[in-house]
Each structure stands twice: as C-alpha cells, then as structure tokens.
Coordinates of C-alpha atoms in Angstrom, one line a residue:
M1 CA 91.3 132.8 102.0
L2 CA 95.0 133.5 102.1
N3 CA 96.6 135.4 105.0
G4 CA 100.1 136.4 106.1
S5 CA 102.8 137.7 103.7
I6 CA 103.6 136.4 100.2
P7 CA 106.2 133.6 100.6
E8 CA 109.6 133.8 98.9
S9 CA 108.8 130.5 97.1
F10 CA 106.7 132.6 94.7
S11 CA 110.0 133.9 93.2
D12 CA 110.4 130.4 91.6
L13 CA 107.4 131.0 89.3
K14 CA 109.7 132.6 86.7
S15 CA 107.6 131.5 83.6
V16 CA 104.2 132.5 84.9
D17 CA 102.5 135.3 83.0
Q18 CA 99.5 136.0 85.3
I19 CA 99.2 136.0 89.1
D20 CA 95.9 136.8 90.9
L21 CA 96.1 137.1 94.7
S22 CA 93.2 139.6 95.0
K23 CA 90.5 139.5 97.7
N24 CA 92.6 137.9 100.4
D25 CA 94.0 138.9 103.8
L26 CA 97.6 139.2 102.6
A27 CA 99.7 141.8 104.4
G28 CA 103.2 143.2 104.7
R29 CA 105.3 144.5 101.9
I30 CA 105.0 143.6 98.2
P31 CA 108.0 141.5 97.3
E32 CA 110.6 142.9 95.0
F33 CA 110.9 139.7 93.0
F34 CA 107.6 140.5 91.1
A35 CA 109.5 143.3 89.3
N36 CA 112.1 140.8 88.0
M37 CA 109.6 138.3 86.5
Q38 CA 110.2 138.8 82.7
F39 CA 107.1 136.9 81.6
L40 CA 104.6 138.4 84.1
H41 CA 102.1 140.5 82.2
Q42 CA 99.2 140.7 84.8
L43 CA 99.5 141.0 88.6
D44 CA 96.4 141.5 90.7
L45 CA 97.1 142.3 94.4
S46 CA 94.0 144.3 95.0
T47 CA 91.7 144.1 98.1
N48 CA 94.5 143.1 100.5
Y49 CA 96.4 144.8 103.3
F50 CA 99.8 145.5 101.9
E51 CA 101.8 148.5 103.1
G52 CA 105.1 150.2 102.4
P53 CA 106.8 151.2 99.2
I54 CA 105.8 149.6 95.9
P55 CA 108.6 148.0 94.0
T56 CA 110.0 149.8 91.0
G57 CA 110.6 148.5 87.5
G58 CA 109.2 145.6 85.6
I59 CA 105.4 145.1 85.7
F60 CA 105.1 148.0 88.3
Q61 CA 105.9 150.5 85.5
N62 CA 102.4 149.8 84.0
H63 CA 99.6 150.7 86.4
T64 CA 97.1 148.8 84.2
A65 CA 99.1 145.6 84.4
A66 CA 99.8 145.8 88.2
I67 CA 96.4 146.1 89.9
L68 CA 96.7 147.5 93.4
D69 CA 94.5 149.6 95.7
G70 CA 95.4 152.5 98.0
K71 CA 93.5 151.6 101.1
A72 CA 96.2 149.6 102.7
G73 CA 99.0 152.1 103.2
L74 CA 101.0 151.6 100.0
C75 CA 103.2 154.4 98.7
A76 CA 105.2 155.0 95.6
S77 CA 109.0 155.2 95.9
A78 CA 109.1 157.8 93.2
P79 CA 106.5 160.2 91.7
A80 CA 106.6 158.3 88.3
T81 CA 105.7 155.0 89.9
L82 CA 102.0 154.2 89.8
H83 CA 100.9 157.8 90.0
Q84 CA 97.6 157.1 91.9
F85 CA 99.6 156.3 95.1
P86 CA 101.2 159.0 97.4
V87 CA 105.0 159.3 97.3
C88 CA 106.7 157.7 100.3
T89 CA 107.8 160.6 102.6
V90 CA 110.5 160.8 105.2
K91 CA 109.3 161.2 108.8
S92 CA 109.3 164.6 110.3
K93 CA 112.1 165.8 112.6
K94 CA 109.8 165.6 115.6
K95 CA 108.9 162.0 114.9
A96 CA 112.6 161.2 114.2
L97 CA 113.5 162.8 117.6
L98 CA 110.9 160.7 119.3
L99 CA 112.2 157.6 117.6
V100 CA 115.7 158.4 118.8
K101 CA 114.4 158.6 122.4
L102 CA 112.6 155.3 122.1
I103 CA 115.5 153.3 120.6
P104 CA 117.8 153.0 123.7
P105 CA 115.2 151.5 126.1
T106 CA 113.6 149.4 123.4
A107 CA 117.1 148.0 122.4
I108 CA 117.9 147.2 126.0
A109 CA 114.6 145.4 126.4
L110 CA 115.1 143.5 123.2
I111 CA 118.7 142.5 124.1
S112 CA 117.5 141.3 127.5
F113 CA 114.7 139.2 125.9
I114 CA 117.2 137.7 123.4
C115 CA 119.6 136.8 126.3
F116 CA 116.7 135.1 128.1
V117 CA 115.7 133.1 125.0
V118 CA 119.3 132.1 124.3
T119 CA 119.6 130.8 127.9
I120 CA 116.4 128.8 127.6
L121 CA 117.5 127.4 124.2
K122 CA 120.9 126.4 125.6
R123 CA 119.3 124.5 128.4
R124 CA 116.9 122.8 126.0
Q125 CA 119.8 121.8 123.7
A126 CA 121.8 120.4 126.6
Q127 CA 119.1 117.8 127.1
A128 CA 117.9 117.4 123.5
A129 CA 120.3 118.1 120.7
P130 CA 118.9 118.4 117.1
C131 CA 117.9 115.1 115.6
Y132 CA 119.7 116.0 112.3
K133 CA 123.1 117.5 111.4
E134 CA 123.2 121.2 110.5
T135 CA 125.3 120.3 107.4
M136 CA 122.8 117.8 106.0
K137 CA 122.2 117.9 102.3
R138 CA 119.0 119.7 101.4
V139 CA 116.7 117.8 99.1
S140 CA 114.3 119.2 96.5
Y141 CA 110.9 117.9 95.4
G142 CA 112.7 116.5 92.3
D143 CA 115.2 114.6 94.5
I144 CA 112.3 113.0 96.4
V145 CA 110.4 112.2 93.2
K146 CA 113.4 110.4 91.8
A147 CA 114.2 108.7 95.0
T148 CA 110.8 107.1 95.3
N149 CA 110.4 106.4 91.6
W150 CA 107.7 109.0 91.2
F151 CA 105.9 107.8 94.3
S152 CA 105.5 104.4 92.8
P153 CA 103.0 102.0 94.5
V154 CA 105.8 99.5 94.5
N155 CA 107.8 101.8 96.8
K156 CA 104.9 102.5 99.2
I157 CA 105.5 100.9 102.6
S158 CA 102.3 102.1 104.4
S159 CA 99.6 104.7 104.2
G160 CA 97.4 106.5 106.7
R161 CA 94.9 109.4 106.7
T162 CA 97.5 112.1 107.0
G163 CA 100.4 110.6 105.2
S164 CA 102.1 107.8 103.2
I165 CA 105.6 106.3 103.6
Y166 CA 107.7 105.3 100.7
I167 CA 111.1 103.5 100.5
G168 CA 113.6 105.2 98.4
R169 CA 117.3 106.0 97.6
F170 CA 118.7 109.4 96.7
Q171 CA 121.1 109.6 93.7
F172 CA 123.8 111.2 96.0
N173 CA 123.6 108.5 98.7
T174 CA 123.5 104.7 98.6
D175 CA 121.6 104.3 101.9
L176 CA 117.9 103.5 101.8
V177 CA 115.6 106.0 103.3
A178 CA 111.9 106.2 104.3
V179 CA 110.1 109.2 102.9
K180 CA 106.9 110.3 104.8
L181 CA 104.7 112.3 102.4
F182 CA 102.0 114.3 104.1
H183 CA 98.5 114.4 102.6
L184 CA 98.0 118.1 103.0
E185 CA 94.4 118.0 101.6
E186 CA 93.4 116.0 104.8
N187 CA 92.4 117.9 107.9
G188 CA 95.2 117.9 110.5
A189 CA 98.0 116.8 108.1
R190 CA 99.7 120.2 108.1
D191 CA 99.5 120.3 111.9
S192 CA 101.0 116.8 112.1
F193 CA 103.9 117.9 109.9
V194 CA 104.6 120.9 112.1
T195 CA 104.4 118.9 115.3
E196 CA 106.6 116.1 114.0
C197 CA 109.2 118.6 112.9
E198 CA 109.2 120.2 116.3
V199 CA 109.6 116.9 118.1
L200 CA 112.4 115.7 115.8
R201 CA 114.2 119.0 116.2
N202 CA 114.1 118.9 120.0
T203 CA 114.8 115.2 120.7
R204 CA 117.7 112.8 120.3
H205 CA 117.6 109.2 121.6
R206 CA 118.8 105.9 120.2
N207 CA 115.2 104.5 120.6
L208 CA 113.5 107.3 118.7
V209 CA 113.4 107.4 114.9
K210 CA 116.0 109.7 113.3
A211 CA 115.2 112.3 110.6
V212 CA 117.6 112.6 107.7
T213 CA 116.1 115.9 106.4
V214 CA 112.9 117.8 105.8
C215 CA 111.4 119.0 102.5
S216 CA 108.8 121.9 102.4
T217 CA 108.3 123.3 99.0
M218 CA 106.0 123.3 96.0
D219 CA 105.4 120.5 93.6
L220 CA 105.3 120.7 89.8
E221 CA 101.7 121.9 89.8
N222 CA 102.5 124.6 92.4
N223 CA 100.7 122.7 95.2
E224 CA 102.2 122.8 98.7
F225 CA 104.5 119.8 99.3
K226 CA 105.8 118.6 102.7
A227 CA 107.8 115.5 103.5
I228 CA 110.2 114.2 106.1
V229 CA 113.0 111.8 105.3
F230 CA 113.9 109.2 107.9
D231 CA 116.5 106.4 108.2
F232 CA 115.1 103.3 106.7
M233 CA 114.1 100.7 109.3
A234 CA 115.1 97.4 107.7
N235 CA 112.8 95.1 109.8
G236 CA 109.6 97.1 109.5
S237 CA 107.2 97.7 112.3
L238 CA 106.5 95.7 115.4
D239 CA 102.9 95.2 114.1
M240 CA 104.3 93.2 111.1
W241 CA 106.0 90.8 113.5
V242 CA 103.2 90.4 116.0
H243 CA 100.4 90.1 113.4
P244 CA 102.2 88.6 110.3
K245 CA 98.9 87.3 108.8
L246 CA 97.7 90.9 108.3
H247 CA 100.8 91.9 106.3
H248 CA 101.6 90.4 102.9
N249 CA 105.3 91.4 103.2
S250 CA 105.7 90.4 106.9
P251 CA 108.8 88.4 108.0
K252 CA 108.7 84.6 108.0
R253 CA 110.4 84.4 111.3
V254 CA 108.7 85.0 114.7
L255 CA 109.9 87.0 117.7
S256 CA 111.6 85.0 120.4
L257 CA 111.0 85.8 124.1
G258 CA 114.4 87.4 124.3
Q259 CA 113.6 89.7 121.3
R260 CA 110.3 90.7 122.9
L261 CA 112.1 91.6 126.1
R262 CA 114.6 93.8 124.2
I263 CA 111.8 95.5 122.3
A264 CA 109.9 96.2 125.6
M265 CA 113.1 97.6 127.1
D266 CA 113.7 99.8 124.1
V267 CA 110.2 101.3 124.0
A268 CA 110.2 101.8 127.8
L269 CA 113.6 103.7 127.6
A270 CA 112.2 105.9 124.8
L271 CA 109.1 106.8 126.9
D272 CA 111.2 107.4 130.0
Y273 CA 113.4 109.8 128.0
M274 CA 110.3 111.6 126.7
H275 CA 108.5 111.8 130.1
N276 CA 111.3 112.4 132.5
Q277 CA 114.4 113.7 130.7
L278 CA 112.9 116.3 128.4
T279 CA 111.9 119.8 129.5
P280 CA 109.0 120.2 128.9
P281 CA 107.9 116.6 129.0
L282 CA 106.7 115.0 125.7
V283 CA 103.7 112.7 125.4
H284 CA 103.5 110.6 122.2
C285 CA 99.7 110.2 122.3
D286 CA 99.6 107.4 119.7
L287 CA 101.9 104.6 120.8
K288 CA 101.0 101.3 119.2
P289 CA 102.9 98.4 117.5
G290 CA 102.6 100.1 114.1
N291 CA 104.5 103.1 115.4
V292 CA 107.4 101.0 116.8
L293 CA 110.0 100.4 114.1
L294 CA 112.8 97.9 114.1
D295 CA 116.2 98.5 112.5
Y296 CA 118.6 96.0 111.0
D297 CA 119.6 94.6 114.4
M298 CA 116.1 94.6 115.8
T299 CA 116.6 97.7 118.0
A300 CA 113.2 99.3 118.5
R301 CA 112.6 102.9 117.7
V302 CA 109.4 104.9 118.5
G303 CA 108.2 107.0 115.5
D304 CA 105.2 109.0 114.1
F305 CA 105.0 112.0 116.4
G306 CA 102.2 113.7 114.5
S307 CA 99.9 113.6 117.5
A308 CA 102.5 114.3 120.2
R309 CA 102.2 117.0 122.8
F310 CA 104.9 118.9 124.7
L311 CA 103.3 119.5 128.2
S312 CA 103.2 123.1 129.4
S313 CA 104.2 124.1 132.9
V314 CA 101.2 126.5 132.9
P315 CA 98.1 124.7 134.3
G316 CA 95.2 124.6 131.9
S317 CA 97.2 125.6 128.8
P318 CA 95.8 124.5 125.4
E319 CA 98.7 122.0 125.0
D320 CA 97.4 120.0 128.0
L321 CA 93.7 119.9 127.0
V322 CA 91.9 116.9 125.7
G323 CA 91.2 116.4 122.1
V324 CA 94.3 114.5 121.2
E325 CA 94.2 112.0 118.4
G326 CA 95.0 108.4 119.0
T327 CA 94.1 104.9 118.0
I328 CA 91.1 103.2 119.5
G329 CA 92.2 100.4 121.9
Y330 CA 95.3 102.3 123.0
I331 CA 93.6 105.5 124.3
A332 CA 93.6 105.6 128.1
P333 CA 90.0 105.5 129.5
E334 CA 90.3 108.8 131.4
Y335 CA 90.5 110.8 128.2
C336 CA 86.9 109.9 127.5
M337 CA 86.0 111.6 130.7
G338 CA 87.8 115.0 130.1
Y339 CA 91.2 114.4 131.8
K340 CA 94.0 116.5 130.5
V341 CA 97.0 115.0 128.6
S342 CA 99.6 113.5 130.8
P343 CA 102.4 110.9 130.6
G344 CA 99.8 108.4 131.9
Y345 CA 98.4 108.4 128.4
D346 CA 101.5 106.7 127.0
V347 CA 101.9 104.4 130.0
Y348 CA 98.5 102.9 129.3
A349 CA 99.3 102.5 125.6
F350 CA 102.6 100.9 126.6
G351 CA 100.8 98.4 128.8
I352 CA 98.4 97.4 126.0
L353 CA 101.4 97.1 123.6
I354 CA 103.1 94.7 126.0
L355 CA 100.0 92.5 126.4
E356 CA 99.5 92.6 122.6
M357 CA 103.1 91.6 121.9
L358 CA 102.8 88.6 124.3
T359 CA 99.3 87.4 123.4
G360 CA 99.3 88.2 119.6
R361 CA 95.8 89.8 120.1
R362 CA 94.9 93.3 119.1
P363 CA 92.9 95.3 121.7
M364 CA 90.1 95.7 119.1
D365 CA 89.8 92.0 118.0
A366 CA 86.3 90.7 117.5
I367 CA 86.3 88.7 120.7
F368 CA 86.5 91.8 122.8
T369 CA 82.8 92.6 123.2
D370 CA 80.3 92.9 126.1
G371 CA 82.8 94.5 128.4
L372 CA 85.7 92.1 127.7
S373 CA 89.0 93.8 126.9
L374 CA 92.6 92.6 126.3
H375 CA 93.5 93.7 129.8
K376 CA 90.6 91.8 131.4
L377 CA 91.3 88.7 129.3
V378 CA 94.9 88.5 130.4
S379 CA 94.1 89.5 134.0
S380 CA 91.5 86.7 134.3
A381 CA 94.2 84.2 133.3
F382 CA 97.0 85.7 135.4
P383 CA 99.1 84.0 136.7
G384 CA 98.1 80.4 136.7
R385 CA 96.4 80.1 133.3
L386 CA 98.6 82.4 131.2
G387 CA 99.3 79.6 128.7
E388 CA 95.7 79.8 127.6
V389 CA 96.1 83.4 126.4
L390 CA 99.7 83.7 125.3
D391 CA 100.9 83.8 121.7
P392 CA 101.3 80.1 120.7
H393 CA 104.7 80.9 119.1
L394 CA 106.1 81.6 122.6
S395 CA 105.8 77.9 123.5
H396 CA 107.1 76.2 120.4
G397 CA 109.1 76.6 117.3
Y398 CA 112.2 78.2 118.7
R399 CA 115.7 77.0 118.2
H400 CA 117.0 78.7 121.3
P401 CA 116.3 76.5 124.3
C402 CA 116.1 79.4 126.7
D403 CA 112.9 80.6 125.1
R404 CA 111.2 77.4 126.2
V405 CA 113.0 76.7 129.5
F406 CA 112.7 80.1 131.0
M407 CA 109.4 81.3 129.3
R408 CA 107.2 80.9 132.4
R409 CA 109.8 82.1 134.8
Y410 CA 110.1 85.5 133.0
M411 CA 106.7 85.7 131.4
V412 CA 104.8 86.3 134.6
P413 CA 106.7 89.4 135.7
L414 CA 106.6 90.9 132.2
I415 CA 102.8 90.3 131.9
E416 CA 102.5 91.9 135.3
V417 CA 104.2 95.0 134.0
G418 CA 101.7 95.1 131.1
L419 CA 98.7 94.7 133.4
L420 CA 99.9 97.4 135.8
C421 CA 100.5 99.9 133.0
S422 CA 97.1 99.3 131.5
M423 CA 95.1 99.7 134.7
E424 CA 91.9 101.7 134.2
S425 CA 92.7 104.3 136.8
P426 CA 95.8 106.5 136.1
K427 CA 96.6 106.5 139.8
D428 CA 97.2 102.8 139.7
R429 CA 99.8 102.9 136.9
P430 CA 103.5 103.1 137.5
G431 CA 105.7 105.8 136.0
M432 CA 108.1 104.9 133.1
G433 CA 111.1 105.2 135.4
E434 CA 109.8 102.4 137.6
V435 CA 108.8 100.4 134.5
C436 CA 112.3 100.7 133.0
A437 CA 113.8 99.4 136.3
R438 CA 111.5 96.4 136.3
I439 CA 112.1 95.4 132.7
L440 CA 115.9 96.0 132.9
S441 CA 116.2 93.7 135.9
L442 CA 114.2 91.1 134.1
K443 CA 116.2 91.5 130.9
E444 CA 119.5 91.2 132.6
E445 CA 118.5 88.1 134.5
F446 CA 117.2 86.5 131.4
F447 CA 120.3 87.0 129.3
E448 CA 122.6 86.1 132.1
F449 CA 121.3 82.5 131.9
C450 CA 120.7 82.5 128.1

C-alpha cells in the first residue's frame, strides 16, 4: 500500500493513458501536472486522503474520467469543476483575525528553530564537509545504463544481497567509475541506500571512499531505481589481495609487509576519524577486507556504509540498539548478548582484519571449529611460533630485502595490535586513537630503515 504524497517524478509519465492509484494511503494535494498530461484518459485517485483544491483543466474537466471521492477534504476551485465537490471558500474574518494573531509568535518560534538548526549544521560541516561537489553533474538512468553497457555481466565487479557494483565510464567524462546498483526488491536495500547517502554526505576523509554522484529515479519500466557512483578503485579490494585464489581476477602480485603496514594505518585512520572526529560518532558495523578498497597507489579506503550507524547522544535511542547487520566472523561477541552498538564493534572487526591480513586465513575457514577461532590460533602461537601461522608470502618471494630482514622485528608488535583489538571483552580493547599511535610509530620506524 502506498502512502505519502504523489512524487513529482510522476510528471515524467507523459505518454501514459491510464493511472490507477486508488485504495491507498496517499495524502496531500493532487498535483497540477495531471491536468497537463495530454494522453491521460483515465485517472483513479479514489479511496485516499487527499485534501485541498482539485486542479482545473485537462482530465479534471470530465468527472467520469477523473475518479475521486469527497471524504478526504477535497474542494473544487470553481463551481464548474467536478460539481459533486464543494467550492473552495475563503476563511471567515474571525478565523482570519485569529490567524493574524497567531502568525507573529509562530514566526518567531520558527525563526528561532531555523537559527538553531543552521548553527548545528555549521558545526557539523566544519568537521565533515560534503563528500561531493555541489556543482557535480547530475546523471540520469540512461547515463548509467550507457556507462555500464546496459549492466553487462562483463562490467560487474561484485554482487551482494542488497546491491551489485559495475565498472563504467560516462560519455561526458573519461574517468572510470564504480556504480553501485541497489537491489530494491531485497529487504533492507532501500534503508542501505538512505544510510549510505547520509554517511557520504556527512563525511570526508582521504581513507573513505568518495562518491561522485547519486541517482534516484525510475527505470524504463517505471520501477524505482537507486544507485551511487563512486571513484573507481583501480586495485580492487583488500580481500582480492589477501585471498587471491578465491578471485578469478585477483592480482598476480602479493602484498609486501610494508604495504600491509600502510593498509593497516589507512584503515585505522579512517576508523579514528569516524569514532573520534565526527559528531555524532559513526560506527561502520561491517568492516572486513571486502569493504576495504585500494586505489591506484594502494592507498586503502573504507567503503560500503549500508549498515553504518551514527551514535545518538541520547541513551537508549533506536540508533544505538542491537540488530545491526554484519558479516559472521567480524561481529564482536558482545552483540550476541544484547550490547548496544559502540565503536568497540569496529575495533573488534579491525583486529580480525589485521590477523586475517597477516595470516591469510579467514575467520570462518573450515579449521575454526570446536571453539578454535582466528584470534585463539594466533594467540596460541604468539610470540615465539608466529612463523607457523603467518601468511607464507611474508617470508619469501619479495624483491625488497627489508620485507625479509625486518619481518620478525615488526611483525610481533603488529600482531599484538590485532590480538588486543579482537579481545573477547570490549573493556580489554584499545580505542582507535591508541591503535593509530601504535601503528604509526611502527610504520615510521619500518620505513626509516627500509
């Protein structure tokens, strides 16, 4: 059942000859554009909750072609318009006088509220500027169809429950883009689109994905269509590099220790920004290697904010409650016991990501049964037997000598960060500010010698 007002996008249906929106919960005024549809011969808006004057001209000149009902407060703007409805009347002088008395205090209250909202928005913008330019080119459904070669399977990069990502290029720009198409027929996809747009609008950081533009319209079959266009990340996801055997188009090279240090630093900086520099704080809620993207120079950027939450300052608010979506293996244990969402959710996932990046093992690999987990596996080998659990590529196959000579010297403290972040109790995990300081010190020392 439809509710709300009739969207302006219906005005694009210029060649339609019949529209039936009866028996819904639609409200507000009947749009004027229906009167301008030359080919419209039948319009059924009955059994809704419309109010106000009925448009004049066009189909509304024929009361048998425009089917309405009078229970919802509709009125005719002239006696000759749909005679079964009362003529819209001007309010009495008494009511007008009352309105005049109410306007000044209402206006003052409204102005005060607007000033308050503007102040809050300015504070928000000072910390988080829009992630896209106000003057960006708007794109249509047709533009996206052409850019992705009609959503060709060849252009598809990845696919999930709520959306698919396609590589493409617009005719008006030579740069490659990644188009995230939302599967609106899936439960939660529309909420993911709204959430991701909100996050992208209120954040800006070099280690977060950047949106180029957003498209929310109707497709050729008049179905709702929503997509977000991002900068294309030339080196794919971290998951492709850590688990190349699982991706047919994975890179042939492997990550050096130095590259893994940089990626860990980039992701830590992104989380520190989200947790400690945004107001209100932002929790990603689905951090994993597949959501860490690498650009042309291997800079890591955190993406896919469809499950993210802005934390409310009001205790017990709906935004803080459990029920967040995530990926098994990266979800902090406390959320299975009814804890509310907190930055500790991301800290745990970051710890698992570090251990996965250094061991090459997924948290849900087949070996992790009977109580054994990735954290416990690494912890049991720490620090003396780390060589037994580390990714074999870290000990051979590198041209850069520093990756071999200094591997053990820098591996132990980085593994320690992963273990601390993935502790079972949230009280035992460090904050992302402390994590950033640890990794930065380690990274600077590593590259000073290498």
